[in-house]
XYZ file of C-alpha atoms in Angstrom:
547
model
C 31.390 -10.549 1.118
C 32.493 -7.228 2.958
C 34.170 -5.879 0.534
C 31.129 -6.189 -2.050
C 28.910 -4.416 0.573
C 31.573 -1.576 0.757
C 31.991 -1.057 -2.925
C 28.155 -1.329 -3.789
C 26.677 1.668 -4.929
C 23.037 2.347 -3.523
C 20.522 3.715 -6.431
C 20.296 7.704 -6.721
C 16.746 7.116 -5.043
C 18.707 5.894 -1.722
C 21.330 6.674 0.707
C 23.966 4.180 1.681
C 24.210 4.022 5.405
C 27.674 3.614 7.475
C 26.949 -0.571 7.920
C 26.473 -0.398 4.125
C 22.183 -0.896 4.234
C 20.803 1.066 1.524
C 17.245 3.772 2.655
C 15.395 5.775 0.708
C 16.436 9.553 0.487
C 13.486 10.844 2.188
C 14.054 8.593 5.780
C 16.942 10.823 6.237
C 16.843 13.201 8.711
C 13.898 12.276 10.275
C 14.786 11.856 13.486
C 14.582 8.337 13.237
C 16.928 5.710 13.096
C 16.284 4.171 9.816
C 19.688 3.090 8.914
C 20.397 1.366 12.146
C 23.591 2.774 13.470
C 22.321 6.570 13.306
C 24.032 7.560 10.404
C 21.495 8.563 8.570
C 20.264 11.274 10.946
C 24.176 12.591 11.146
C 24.898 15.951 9.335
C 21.367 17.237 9.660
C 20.454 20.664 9.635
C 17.278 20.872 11.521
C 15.110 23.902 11.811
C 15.920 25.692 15.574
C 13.063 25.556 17.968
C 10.593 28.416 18.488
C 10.073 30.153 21.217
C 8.337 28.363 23.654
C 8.860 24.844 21.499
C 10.551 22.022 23.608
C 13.557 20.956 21.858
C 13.991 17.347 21.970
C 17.581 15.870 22.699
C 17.555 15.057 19.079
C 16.666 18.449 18.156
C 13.301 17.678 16.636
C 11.021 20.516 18.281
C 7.738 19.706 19.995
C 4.566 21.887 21.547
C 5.004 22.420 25.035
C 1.797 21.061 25.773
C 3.311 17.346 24.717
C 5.936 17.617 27.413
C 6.037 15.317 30.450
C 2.270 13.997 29.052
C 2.650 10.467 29.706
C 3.220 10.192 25.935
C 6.254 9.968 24.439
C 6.288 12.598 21.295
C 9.765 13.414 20.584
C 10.924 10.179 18.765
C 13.913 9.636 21.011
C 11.302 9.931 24.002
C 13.424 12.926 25.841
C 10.298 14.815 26.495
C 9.114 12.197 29.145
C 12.421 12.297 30.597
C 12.708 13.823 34.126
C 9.164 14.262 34.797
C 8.529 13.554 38.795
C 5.382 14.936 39.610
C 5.263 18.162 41.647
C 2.455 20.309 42.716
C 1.367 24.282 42.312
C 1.145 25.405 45.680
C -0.746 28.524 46.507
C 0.461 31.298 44.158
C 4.116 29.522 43.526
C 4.483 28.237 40.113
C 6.634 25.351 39.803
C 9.756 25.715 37.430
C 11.918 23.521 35.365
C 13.813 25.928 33.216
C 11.104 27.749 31.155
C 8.520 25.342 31.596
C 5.955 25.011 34.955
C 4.116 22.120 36.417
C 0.472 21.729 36.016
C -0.098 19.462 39.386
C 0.159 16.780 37.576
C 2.301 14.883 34.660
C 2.155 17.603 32.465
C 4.138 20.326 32.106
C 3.405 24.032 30.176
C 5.961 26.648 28.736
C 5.789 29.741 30.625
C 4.841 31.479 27.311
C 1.616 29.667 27.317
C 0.838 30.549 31.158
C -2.543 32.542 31.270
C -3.003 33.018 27.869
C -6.686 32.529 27.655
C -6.129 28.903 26.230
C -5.682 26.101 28.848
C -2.708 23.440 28.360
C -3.346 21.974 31.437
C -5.615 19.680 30.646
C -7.012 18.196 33.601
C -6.896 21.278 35.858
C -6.654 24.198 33.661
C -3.872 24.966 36.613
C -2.240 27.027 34.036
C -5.081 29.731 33.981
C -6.264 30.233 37.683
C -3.285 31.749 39.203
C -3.728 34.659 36.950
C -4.672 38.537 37.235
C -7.803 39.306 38.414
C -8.484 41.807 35.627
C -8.489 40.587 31.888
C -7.614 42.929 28.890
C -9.988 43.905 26.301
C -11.605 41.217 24.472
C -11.463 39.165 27.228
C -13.504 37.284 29.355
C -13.468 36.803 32.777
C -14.835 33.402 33.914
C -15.858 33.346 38.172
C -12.915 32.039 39.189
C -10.937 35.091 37.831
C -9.489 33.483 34.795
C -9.586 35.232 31.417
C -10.767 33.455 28.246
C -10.571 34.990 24.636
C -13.749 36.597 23.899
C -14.219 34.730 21.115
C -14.876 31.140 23.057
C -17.394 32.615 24.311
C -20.615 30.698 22.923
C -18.283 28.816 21.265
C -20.308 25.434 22.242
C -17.084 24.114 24.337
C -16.741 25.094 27.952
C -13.524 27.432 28.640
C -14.637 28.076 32.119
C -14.211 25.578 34.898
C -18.102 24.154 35.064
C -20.210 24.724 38.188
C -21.014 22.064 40.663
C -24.792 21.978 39.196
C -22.917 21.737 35.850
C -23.161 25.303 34.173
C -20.955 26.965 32.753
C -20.199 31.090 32.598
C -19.110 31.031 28.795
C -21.871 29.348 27.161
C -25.202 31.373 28.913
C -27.564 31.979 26.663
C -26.402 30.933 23.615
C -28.730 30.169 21.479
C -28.063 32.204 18.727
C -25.441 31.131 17.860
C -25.547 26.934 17.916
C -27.869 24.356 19.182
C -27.338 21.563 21.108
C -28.891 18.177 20.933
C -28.100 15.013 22.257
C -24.660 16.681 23.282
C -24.128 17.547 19.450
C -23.275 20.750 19.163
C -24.110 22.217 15.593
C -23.792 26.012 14.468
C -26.171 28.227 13.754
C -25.630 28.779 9.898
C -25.757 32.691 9.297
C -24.305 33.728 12.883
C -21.335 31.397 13.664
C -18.656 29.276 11.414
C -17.990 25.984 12.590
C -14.629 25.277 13.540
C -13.182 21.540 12.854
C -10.874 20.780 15.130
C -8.296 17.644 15.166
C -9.748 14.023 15.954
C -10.317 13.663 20.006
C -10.823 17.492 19.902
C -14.602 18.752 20.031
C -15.836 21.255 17.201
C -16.369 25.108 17.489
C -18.636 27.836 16.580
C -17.180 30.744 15.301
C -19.241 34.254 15.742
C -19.285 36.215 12.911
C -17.888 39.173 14.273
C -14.755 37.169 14.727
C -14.443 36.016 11.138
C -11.466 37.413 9.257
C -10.365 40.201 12.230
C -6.528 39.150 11.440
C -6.657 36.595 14.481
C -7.201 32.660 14.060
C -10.119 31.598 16.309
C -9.881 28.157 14.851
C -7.514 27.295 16.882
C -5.519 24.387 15.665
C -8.571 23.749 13.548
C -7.902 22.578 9.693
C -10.388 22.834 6.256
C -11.391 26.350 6.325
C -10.220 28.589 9.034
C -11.888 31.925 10.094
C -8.681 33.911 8.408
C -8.819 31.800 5.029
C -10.243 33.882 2.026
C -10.480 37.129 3.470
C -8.112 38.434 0.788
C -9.049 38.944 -2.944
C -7.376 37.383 -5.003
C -5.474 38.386 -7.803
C -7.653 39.457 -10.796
C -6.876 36.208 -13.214
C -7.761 34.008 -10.754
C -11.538 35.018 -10.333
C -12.762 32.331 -11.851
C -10.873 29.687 -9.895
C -12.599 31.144 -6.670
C -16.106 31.628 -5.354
C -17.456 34.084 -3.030
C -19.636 33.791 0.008
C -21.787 36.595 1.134
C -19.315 36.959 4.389
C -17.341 38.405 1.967
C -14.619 35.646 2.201
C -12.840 33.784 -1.527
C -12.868 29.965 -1.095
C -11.463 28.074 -4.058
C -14.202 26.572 -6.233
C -13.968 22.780 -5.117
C -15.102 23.566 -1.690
C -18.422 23.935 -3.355
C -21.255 21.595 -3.226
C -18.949 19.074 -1.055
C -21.538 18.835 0.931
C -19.499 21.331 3.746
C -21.155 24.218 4.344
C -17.827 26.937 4.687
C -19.714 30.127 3.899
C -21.321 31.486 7.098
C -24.230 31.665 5.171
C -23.990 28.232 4.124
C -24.460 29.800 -0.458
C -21.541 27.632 -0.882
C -23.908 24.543 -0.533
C -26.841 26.467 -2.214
C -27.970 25.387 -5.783
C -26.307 22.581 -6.101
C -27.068 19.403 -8.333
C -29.415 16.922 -6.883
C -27.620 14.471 -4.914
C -26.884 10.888 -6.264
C -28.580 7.785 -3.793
C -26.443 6.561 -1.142
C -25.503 2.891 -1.541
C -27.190 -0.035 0.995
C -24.199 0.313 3.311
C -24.485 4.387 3.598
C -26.335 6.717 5.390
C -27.317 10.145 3.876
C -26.462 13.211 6.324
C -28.543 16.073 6.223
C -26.744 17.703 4.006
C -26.834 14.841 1.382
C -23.288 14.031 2.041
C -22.818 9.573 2.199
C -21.375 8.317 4.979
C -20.599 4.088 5.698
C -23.858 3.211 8.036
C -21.125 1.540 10.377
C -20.412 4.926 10.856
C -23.941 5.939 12.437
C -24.182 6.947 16.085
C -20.062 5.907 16.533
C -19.524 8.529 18.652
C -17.856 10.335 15.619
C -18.929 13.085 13.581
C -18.415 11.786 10.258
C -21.035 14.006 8.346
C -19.588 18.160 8.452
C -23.135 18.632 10.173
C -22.551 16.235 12.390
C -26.078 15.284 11.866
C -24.853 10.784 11.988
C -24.607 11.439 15.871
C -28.176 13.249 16.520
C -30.959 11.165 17.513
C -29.288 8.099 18.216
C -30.655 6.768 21.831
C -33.947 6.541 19.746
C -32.522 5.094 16.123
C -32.054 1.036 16.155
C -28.498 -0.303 14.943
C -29.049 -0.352 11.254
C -30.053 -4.374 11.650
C -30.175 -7.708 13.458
C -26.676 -8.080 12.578
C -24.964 -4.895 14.651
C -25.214 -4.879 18.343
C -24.979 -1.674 20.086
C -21.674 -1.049 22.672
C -22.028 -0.718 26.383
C -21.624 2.826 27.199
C -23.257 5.263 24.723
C -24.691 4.979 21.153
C -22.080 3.275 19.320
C -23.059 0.090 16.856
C -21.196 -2.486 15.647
C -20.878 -5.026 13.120
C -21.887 -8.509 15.336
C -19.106 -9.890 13.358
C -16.567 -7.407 14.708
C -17.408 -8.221 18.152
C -14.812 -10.509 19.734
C -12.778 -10.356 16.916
C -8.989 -9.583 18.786
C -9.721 -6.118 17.348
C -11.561 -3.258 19.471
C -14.350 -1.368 17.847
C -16.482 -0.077 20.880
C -14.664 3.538 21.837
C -15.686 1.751 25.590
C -13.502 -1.383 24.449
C -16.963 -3.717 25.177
C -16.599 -5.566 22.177
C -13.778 -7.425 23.384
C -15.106 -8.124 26.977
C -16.202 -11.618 28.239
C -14.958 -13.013 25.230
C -14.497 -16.818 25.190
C -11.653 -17.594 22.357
C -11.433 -21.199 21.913
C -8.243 -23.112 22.228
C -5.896 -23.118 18.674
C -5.697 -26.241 16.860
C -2.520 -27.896 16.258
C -2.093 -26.668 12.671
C -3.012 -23.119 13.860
C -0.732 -20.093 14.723
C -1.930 -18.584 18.096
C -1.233 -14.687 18.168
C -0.284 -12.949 21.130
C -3.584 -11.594 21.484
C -4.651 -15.265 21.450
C -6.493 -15.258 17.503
C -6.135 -18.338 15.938
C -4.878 -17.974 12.141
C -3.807 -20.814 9.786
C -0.213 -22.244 10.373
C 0.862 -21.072 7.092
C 0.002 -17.511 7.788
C 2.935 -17.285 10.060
C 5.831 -15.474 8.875
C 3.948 -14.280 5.527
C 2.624 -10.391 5.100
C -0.211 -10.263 2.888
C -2.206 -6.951 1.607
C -5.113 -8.237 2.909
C -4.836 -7.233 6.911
C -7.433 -10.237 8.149
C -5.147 -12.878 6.679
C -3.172 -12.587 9.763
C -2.900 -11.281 13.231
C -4.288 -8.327 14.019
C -1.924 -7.363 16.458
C 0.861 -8.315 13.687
C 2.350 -11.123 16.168
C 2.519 -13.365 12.970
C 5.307 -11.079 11.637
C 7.982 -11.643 14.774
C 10.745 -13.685 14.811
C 10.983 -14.633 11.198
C 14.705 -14.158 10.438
C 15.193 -18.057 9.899
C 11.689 -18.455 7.598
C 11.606 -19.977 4.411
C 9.626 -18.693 1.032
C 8.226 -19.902 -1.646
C 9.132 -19.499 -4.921
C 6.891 -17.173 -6.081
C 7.904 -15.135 -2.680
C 10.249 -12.515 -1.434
C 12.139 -12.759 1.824
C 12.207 -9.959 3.633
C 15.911 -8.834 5.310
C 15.305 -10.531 8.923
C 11.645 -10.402 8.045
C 8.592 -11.910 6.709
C 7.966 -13.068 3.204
C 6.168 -11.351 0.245
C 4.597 -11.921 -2.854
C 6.558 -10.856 -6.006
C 4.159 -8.981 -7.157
C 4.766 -6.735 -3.543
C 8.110 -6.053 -4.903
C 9.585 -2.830 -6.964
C 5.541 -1.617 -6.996
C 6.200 1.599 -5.056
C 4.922 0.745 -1.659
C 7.532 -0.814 0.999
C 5.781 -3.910 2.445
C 9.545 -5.076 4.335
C 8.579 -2.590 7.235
C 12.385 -2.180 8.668
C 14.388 -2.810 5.820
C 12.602 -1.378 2.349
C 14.793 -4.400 0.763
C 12.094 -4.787 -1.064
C 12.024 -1.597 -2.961
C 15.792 -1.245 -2.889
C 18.531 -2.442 -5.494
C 16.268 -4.106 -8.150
C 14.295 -0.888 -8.329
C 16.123 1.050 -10.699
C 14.216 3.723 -12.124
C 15.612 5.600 -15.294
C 13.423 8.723 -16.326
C 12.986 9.628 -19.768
C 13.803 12.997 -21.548
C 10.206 14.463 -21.695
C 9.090 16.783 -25.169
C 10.284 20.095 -23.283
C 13.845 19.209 -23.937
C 14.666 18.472 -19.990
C 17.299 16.405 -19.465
C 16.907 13.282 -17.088
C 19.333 10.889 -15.358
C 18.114 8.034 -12.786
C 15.521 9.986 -10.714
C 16.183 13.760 -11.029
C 15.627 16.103 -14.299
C 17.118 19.772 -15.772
C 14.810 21.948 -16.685
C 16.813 24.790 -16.429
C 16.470 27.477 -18.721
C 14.469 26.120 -21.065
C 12.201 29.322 -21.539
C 9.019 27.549 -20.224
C 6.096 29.172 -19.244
C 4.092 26.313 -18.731
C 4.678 23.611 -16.535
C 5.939 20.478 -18.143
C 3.177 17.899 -16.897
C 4.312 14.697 -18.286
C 7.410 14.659 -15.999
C 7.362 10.801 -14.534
C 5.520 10.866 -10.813
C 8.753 8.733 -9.719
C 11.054 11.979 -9.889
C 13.054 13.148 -6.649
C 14.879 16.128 -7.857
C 13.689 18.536 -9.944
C 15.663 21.768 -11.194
C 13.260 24.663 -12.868
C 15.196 27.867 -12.670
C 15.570 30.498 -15.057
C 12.280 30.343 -16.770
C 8.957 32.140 -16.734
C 6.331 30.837 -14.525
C 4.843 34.237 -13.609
C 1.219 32.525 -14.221
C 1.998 29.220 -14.913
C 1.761 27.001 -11.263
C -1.754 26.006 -9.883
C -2.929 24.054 -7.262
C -2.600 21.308 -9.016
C 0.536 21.351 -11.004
C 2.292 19.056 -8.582
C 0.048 17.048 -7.731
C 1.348 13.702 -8.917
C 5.294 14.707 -7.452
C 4.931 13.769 -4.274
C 7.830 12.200 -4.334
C 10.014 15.682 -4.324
C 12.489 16.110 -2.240
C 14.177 19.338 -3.837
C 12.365 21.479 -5.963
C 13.935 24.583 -7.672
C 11.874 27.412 -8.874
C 14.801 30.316 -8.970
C 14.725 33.329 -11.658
C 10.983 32.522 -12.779
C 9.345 35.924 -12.669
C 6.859 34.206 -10.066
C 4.713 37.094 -8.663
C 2.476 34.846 -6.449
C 1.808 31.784 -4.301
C -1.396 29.902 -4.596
C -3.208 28.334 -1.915
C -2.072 24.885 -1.331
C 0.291 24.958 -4.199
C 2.397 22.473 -2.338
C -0.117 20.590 -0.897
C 0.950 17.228 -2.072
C 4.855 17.466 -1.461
C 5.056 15.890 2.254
C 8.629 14.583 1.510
C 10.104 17.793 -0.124
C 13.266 19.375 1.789
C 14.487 21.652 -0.491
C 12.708 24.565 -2.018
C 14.473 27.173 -4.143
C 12.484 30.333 -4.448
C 15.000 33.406 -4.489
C 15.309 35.965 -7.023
C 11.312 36.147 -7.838
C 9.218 38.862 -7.802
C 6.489 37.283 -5.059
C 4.806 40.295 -3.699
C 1.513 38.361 -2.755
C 1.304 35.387 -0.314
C -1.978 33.996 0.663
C -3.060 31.555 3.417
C -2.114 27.995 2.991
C 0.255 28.915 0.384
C 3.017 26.230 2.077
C 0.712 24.172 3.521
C 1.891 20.447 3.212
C 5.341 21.107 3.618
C 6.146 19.427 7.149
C 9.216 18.421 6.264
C 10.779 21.475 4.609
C 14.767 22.180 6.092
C 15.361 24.601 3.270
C 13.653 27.750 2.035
């Protein structure tokens, strides 16, 4: 029995770990332990941190912000390692090699210390014990510190607020956004709104700070204040359109209901909007939203217009009830239901759960669920736990038939197994060794074995599109791409993990050209003639080691 799991040879789609389990490629190097005894994060070459990055004892590299948070973000959890609280004490800042103590759990990279942006949450500790005079296009809030000009009627608060509640950055601003029922919405024609990352409130942009070579929207995503400003190249007019601002936007970020031209033409003329279904509510804008989604306490619509007027607006019927603190509706079914909806958590308050009956599984959150549900994963999340307590302890389960057993897990259907999506969370068993995948020799004359394929020097200049999406490794050097690789061209690859483009005449990067390959690694660009590269031309490519 050892000796078989020695000698047995893990598909090319894999790698074969030191106690013999077989992962897929693209769990290596991760910084996780996938394999089980670590070898598959051995032999790594991981990027070096940047300046002012914390570098995690496993060498994954973190923003300093995340250190000593109370959340553990480096996957080994080093960065909440070590972090006693101290205090800042008069003008002394508190040390621990480069980084400094905010007063509380957090900790701040010395790089980041009065830089106009605070990473002290809490405290903003990190901007007060700064100099009293702030540079040009700065702004100097009462207490001395210096914000970046450009949060200044913003719609957020930069400056530490006033005991009656005002606040020095956002005085008479009302050219720039309004403000209702604590919805802040931009003033289309002066200011850009700025999407920021869930949990993170929205900004407004000014004009004047629109494509001036520095990013405003800071750690924003969708369109930035620095995306577009460059024309593009000549033959690609017509996959572009241009907003008055003067700014290129590629053409399906019109009519998407998004208004990303400060002058909002990039919503202008567009065809007349199809009816919402009986569950939806129509923005503003015309964009469809789920009516659960009403007066959540989330802007779901781009002009946020789902969270205005809602201390007046009903829940949509006798069947949602609305959540303790603030606006929020639910589903009356969802209350009580071992699942929190309410952001305040009071849908799962003075709940009376009734006892389980003998032939009923009792989860750890104490839901009831039929006995047979124990120890079986289904695609359909409510037949189960919903804290996934029905999934522990099942290494001595038995299956049925038409079932798969899991490695020291649960059972699946059949039908879960070899269709591309890993259902055995630790293990993958179930898209491991019966999941052979053999490509096929596509019309181009590329030659394929298991999961990778030769396209090298082949003379294309135009992408070979009925490659199989299942490919890993894919070798394209030495032809003549020079105009041949859109946006889209891998879009049904992302399963890449090395992708060479050597010796192809290429002579430009489109935006978001890589878009879809999260898992790629490898990407061979050298000896092309790129003299052009626009924003988001590598955006998507978190896990890239090699350029």
């Amino acid at each position: 029995m050892f000796g078989s799991l020695q000698t047995h040879v893990c598909p090319t789609t894999h790698f074969k770990c030191a106690n013999y389990f077989c992962i897929p490629t693209d769990k290596t190097c991760d910084f996780k332990d996938d394999c089980g005894d670590g070898s598959d994060e051995l032999q790594c070459k991981h990027r070096e941190c940047w300046h002012g990055e914390f570098k995690c004892k496993n060498s994954e590299c973190i923003r300093p912000g995340y250190l000593c948070d109370g959340e553990v973000n480096c996957v080994d959890g080093s960065d909440e390692e070590n972090c006693e609280i101290r205090m800042v004490i008069g003008s002394k800042l508190d040390l621990v090699g480069d980084f400094i103590k905010c007063g509380g759990s957090h900790s701040v990279h010395s790089t980041f210390w009065c830089d106009g942006w605070p990473e002290c949450i809490d405290n903003h500790a990190d901007e007060l014990l700064c100099n009293m005079t702030c540079s040009e296009n700065k702004f100097q809030c009462p207490n001395g510190r210096c914000i970046n000009d450009a949060n200044v009627c913003d719609g957020q608060c930069d400056c530490l607020q006033s005991i009656d509640g005002d606040c020095a950055d956002e005085i008479n601003c009302t050219a720039f956004y309004n403000k209702t029922d604590d919805v802040v919405v931009c003033t289309t024609g002066s200011t850009l709104s700025c999407w920021m990352p869930e949990g993170n409130p929205s900004r407004c942009i000014r004009q004047k700070y629109i494509c001036d070579g520095q990013n405003d929207c800071f750690n924003g995503f969708s369109i930035s204040d620095e995306f577009g400003c460059d024309k593009p190249n000549s033959h690609l007019n017509d996959e572009f359109f241009k907003c008055k601002d003067g700014r290129w936007l590629p053409f399906k970020h019109r009519c998407n209901f998004k208004a990303e031209c400060l002058d909002g033409d990039d919503e202008a003329d567009c065809e007349v909007f199809l009816p919402c279904d009986e569950d939806q509510f129509r923005c503003a804008s015309g964009e469809c939203v789920k009516s659960e989604n009403r007066c959540d306490g989330r802007t779901d619509c781009w002009d946020k217009s789902d969270e205005i007027g809602c201390m007046t607006v009903p829940c949509p019927s006798q069947h949602w009830r609305r959540c303790e603190i603030g606006k929020q509706c639910v589903p009356i079914e969802k209350w009580c239901d071992y699942a929190v909806n309410c952001m305040d958590g009071s849908d799962e308050k003075n709940c009376q759960y009734r006892l389980c009956k003998n032939d009923e599984f009792q989860c750890d959150s104490g839901q009831c669920i039929p006995l047979e549900y124990k120890c079986k994963k289904y695609r359909e999340e409510q037949m189960g736990c919903v804290d996934k307590s029905h999934l522990r302890n099942c290494d001595d389960s038995k299956c049925a038939e038409d079932e798969f057993k899991c490695h020291r897990g649960p059972c699946i259907h059949q039908s879960m197994v070899c269709d591309g999506q890993l259902d055995c969370d630790l293990t993958w068993d179930d898209e491991d060794n019966n999941c052979y995948f053999m490509c096929s020799n596509i019309a181009s004359g590329c030659q394929c074995q298991d999961v990778h394929i030769n396209c090298t020097g082949h003379g294309l200049d135009q992408f070979p599109y009925d490659v199989e999406k299942e490919i890993t490794f894919f070798h394209l050097g030495g032809n003549n791409f020079s105009e041949g690789l859109h946006e889209n061209t891998f879009q049904h690859l992302d399963r890449l993990v090395y992708l060479d483009l050597m010796n192809n005449s290429i002579k430009h990067l489109e935006p978001f050209l890589f878009s879809t390959l999260w898992r790629l690694k490898t990407l061979n660009l050298q000896n092309n003639k790129i003299t052009i590269l626009q924003n988001c031309s590598f955006m998507g490519l978190g896990q890239l080691t090699g350029l």
